[in-house]
Amino acid sequence: MQVILISIVRLSSRGAALYRKIFPRVVHIHREVLSALDEHEQQMLASCLLKMQVRALEVRRDGLVDAYADRRKGGSRRAWPCDAAWLNQAEAGVMPII
């Protein structure tokens, strides 16, 4: 299974400059952390994380969590829609990041 994560963001010129500065370092750190796992273990980790993300969406969809603090939006309580099409994408291994 291949997991494809996509994020679409708009950055100010200062944000874009910061991104260009730190992103290569973040990628390097992530690769170093993942180097502790062989390829099979990395695939297992990705599979487990995907299953957990799908289950978290199902839990939210089923009403067990009515709202959450979206830290990317300043910590306000805003509930995002979680519909069947979105869950189907998640289960297919294509996880949109909101």
PDB file of C-alpha atoms in Angstrom:
ATOM      1  CA  MET A   1       0.000   0.000   0.000  1.00  0.00           C
ATOM      2  CA  GLN A   2       1.276   3.432  -0.906  1.00  0.00           C
ATOM      3  CA  VAL A   3       0.044   6.350   1.171  1.00  0.00           C
ATOM      4  CA  ILE A   4      -0.178   9.709  -0.529  1.00  0.00           C
ATOM      5  CA  LEU A   5      -0.577  12.747   1.690  1.00  0.00           C
ATOM      6  CA  ILE A   6      -1.350  16.091   0.118  1.00  0.00           C
ATOM      7  CA  SER A   7      -1.472  19.481   1.761  1.00  0.00           C
ATOM      8  CA  ILE A   8      -2.265  22.702  -0.039  1.00  0.00           C
ATOM      9  CA  VAL A   9      -1.251  25.888   1.698  1.00  0.00           C
ATOM     10  CA  ARG A  10      -0.681  29.513   0.775  1.00  0.00           C
ATOM     11  CA  LEU A  11       2.314  31.199   2.268  1.00  0.00           C
ATOM     12  CA  SER A  12       3.258  34.816   2.601  1.00  0.00           C
ATOM     13  CA  SER A  13       6.656  35.749   1.181  1.00  0.00           C
ATOM     14  CA  ARG A  14       8.098  35.531   4.713  1.00  0.00           C
ATOM     15  CA  GLY A  15       6.437  32.140   5.212  1.00  0.00           C
ATOM     16  CA  ALA A  16       7.806  30.871   1.896  1.00  0.00           C
ATOM     17  CA  ALA A  17      11.309  32.016   2.841  1.00  0.00           C
ATOM     18  CA  LEU A  18      11.049  30.252   6.196  1.00  0.00           C
ATOM     19  CA  TYR A  19       9.751  27.095   4.486  1.00  0.00           C
ATOM     20  CA  ARG A  20      12.679  27.069   2.037  1.00  0.00           C
ATOM     21  CA  LYS A  21      15.044  27.506   4.956  1.00  0.00           C
ATOM     22  CA  ILE A  22      13.742  24.776   7.301  1.00  0.00           C
ATOM     23  CA  PHE A  23      12.112  22.175   5.031  1.00  0.00           C
ATOM     24  CA  PRO A  24      15.348  20.451   3.935  1.00  0.00           C
ATOM     25  CA  ARG A  25      16.360  20.124   7.591  1.00  0.00           C
ATOM     26  CA  VAL A  26      12.973  18.669   8.560  1.00  0.00           C
ATOM     27  CA  VAL A  27      13.214  16.098   5.750  1.00  0.00           C
ATOM     28  CA  HIS A  28      16.725  15.168   6.885  1.00  0.00           C
ATOM     29  CA  ILE A  29      15.572  14.702  10.494  1.00  0.00           C
ATOM     30  CA  HIS A  30      12.594  12.567   9.424  1.00  0.00           C
ATOM     31  CA  ARG A  31      14.838  10.368   7.299  1.00  0.00           C
ATOM     32  CA  GLU A  32      17.269   9.957  10.182  1.00  0.00           C
ATOM     33  CA  VAL A  33      14.472   8.930  12.549  1.00  0.00           C
ATOM     34  CA  LEU A  34      13.013   6.481  10.024  1.00  0.00           C
ATOM     35  CA  SER A  35      16.442   4.978   9.340  1.00  0.00           C
ATOM     36  CA  ALA A  36      16.023   3.015  12.583  1.00  0.00           C
ATOM     37  CA  LEU A  37      13.419   0.921  10.732  1.00  0.00           C
ATOM     38  CA  ASP A  38      14.035  -1.344   7.778  1.00  0.00           C
ATOM     39  CA  GLU A  39      11.815  -1.026   4.690  1.00  0.00           C
ATOM     40  CA  HIS A  40       9.307  -3.626   5.902  1.00  0.00           C
ATOM     41  CA  GLU A  41       9.017  -1.924   9.309  1.00  0.00           C
ATOM     42  CA  GLN A  42       8.513   1.456   7.624  1.00  0.00           C
ATOM     43  CA  GLN A  43       5.699  -0.014   5.520  1.00  0.00           C
ATOM     44  CA  MET A  44       4.133  -1.539   8.635  1.00  0.00           C
ATOM     45  CA  LEU A  45       4.366   1.799  10.447  1.00  0.00           C
ATOM     46  CA  ALA A  46       2.726   3.620   7.521  1.00  0.00           C
ATOM     47  CA  SER A  47      -0.029   1.006   7.408  1.00  0.00           C
ATOM     48  CA  CYS A  48      -0.678   1.239  11.149  1.00  0.00           C
ATOM     49  CA  LEU A  49      -0.733   5.051  11.081  1.00  0.00           C
ATOM     50  CA  LEU A  50      -3.177   5.009   8.178  1.00  0.00           C
ATOM     51  CA  LYS A  51      -5.477   2.577  10.008  1.00  0.00           C
ATOM     52  CA  MET A  52      -5.384   4.788  13.091  1.00  0.00           C
ATOM     53  CA  GLN A  53      -6.123   7.914  11.053  1.00  0.00           C
ATOM     54  CA  VAL A  54      -9.086   6.221   9.357  1.00  0.00           C
ATOM     55  CA  ARG A  55     -10.381   4.998  12.723  1.00  0.00           C
ATOM     56  CA  ALA A  56     -10.030   8.496  14.198  1.00  0.00           C
ATOM     57  CA  LEU A  57     -12.160   9.828  11.336  1.00  0.00           C
ATOM     58  CA  GLU A  58     -14.757   7.128  11.953  1.00  0.00           C
ATOM     59  CA  VAL A  59     -14.856   7.962  15.657  1.00  0.00           C
ATOM     60  CA  ARG A  60     -15.381  11.640  14.847  1.00  0.00           C
ATOM     61  CA  ARG A  61     -17.998  10.783  12.186  1.00  0.00           C
ATOM     62  CA  ASP A  62     -19.871   8.585  14.672  1.00  0.00           C
ATOM     63  CA  GLY A  63     -20.216  11.515  17.071  1.00  0.00           C
ATOM     64  CA  LEU A  64     -17.858  10.374  19.813  1.00  0.00           C
ATOM     65  CA  VAL A  65     -15.947  13.628  19.344  1.00  0.00           C
ATOM     66  CA  ASP A  66     -18.123  16.641  18.657  1.00  0.00           C
ATOM     67  CA  ALA A  67     -15.349  19.211  18.200  1.00  0.00           C
ATOM     68  CA  TYR A  68     -11.634  19.570  18.529  1.00  0.00           C
ATOM     69  CA  ALA A  69      -9.159  22.396  18.921  1.00  0.00           C
ATOM     70  CA  ASP A  70      -7.532  22.924  15.529  1.00  0.00           C
ATOM     71  CA  ARG A  71      -4.122  24.199  16.515  1.00  0.00           C
ATOM     72  CA  ARG A  72      -3.417  25.343  12.949  1.00  0.00           C
ATOM     73  CA  LYS A  73      -6.377  27.720  13.212  1.00  0.00           C
ATOM     74  CA  GLY A  74      -5.389  29.242  16.526  1.00  0.00           C
ATOM     75  CA  GLY A  75      -6.886  26.566  18.761  1.00  0.00           C
ATOM     76  CA  SER A  76     -10.535  27.430  18.147  1.00  0.00           C
ATOM     77  CA  ARG A  77     -13.191  24.726  18.307  1.00  0.00           C
ATOM     78  CA  ARG A  78     -14.219  24.064  14.744  1.00  0.00           C
ATOM     79  CA  ALA A  79     -15.611  20.745  13.537  1.00  0.00           C
ATOM     80  CA  TRP A  80     -14.715  19.706   9.995  1.00  0.00           C
ATOM     81  CA  PRO A  81     -17.136  17.628   7.939  1.00  0.00           C
ATOM     82  CA  CYS A  82     -16.367  13.932   7.780  1.00  0.00           C
ATOM     83  CA  ASP A  83     -18.402  12.308   5.052  1.00  0.00           C
ATOM     84  CA  ALA A  84     -18.430   8.865   3.471  1.00  0.00           C
ATOM     85  CA  ALA A  85     -16.489  10.000   0.386  1.00  0.00           C
ATOM     86  CA  TRP A  86     -13.699  11.332   2.588  1.00  0.00           C
ATOM     87  CA  LEU A  87     -13.547   8.072   4.544  1.00  0.00           C
ATOM     88  CA  ASN A  88     -13.497   6.078   1.299  1.00  0.00           C
ATOM     89  CA  GLN A  89     -10.461   8.073   0.154  1.00  0.00           C
ATOM     90  CA  ALA A  90      -8.788   7.402   3.475  1.00  0.00           C
ATOM     91  CA  GLU A  91      -9.483   3.682   3.307  1.00  0.00           C
ATOM     92  CA  ALA A  92      -8.114   3.621  -0.261  1.00  0.00           C
ATOM     93  CA  GLY A  93      -4.825   5.019   1.033  1.00  0.00           C
ATOM     94  CA  VAL A  94      -5.260   8.574  -0.209  1.00  0.00           C
ATOM     95  CA  MET A  95      -5.466  10.790   2.842  1.00  0.00           C
ATOM     96  CA  PRO A  96      -6.214  14.454   2.226  1.00  0.00           C
ATOM     97  CA  ILE A  97      -4.837  16.618   5.002  1.00  0.00           C
ATOM     98  CA  ILE A  98      -7.079  19.474   6.078  1.00  0.00           C
TER      99      ILE A  98
END
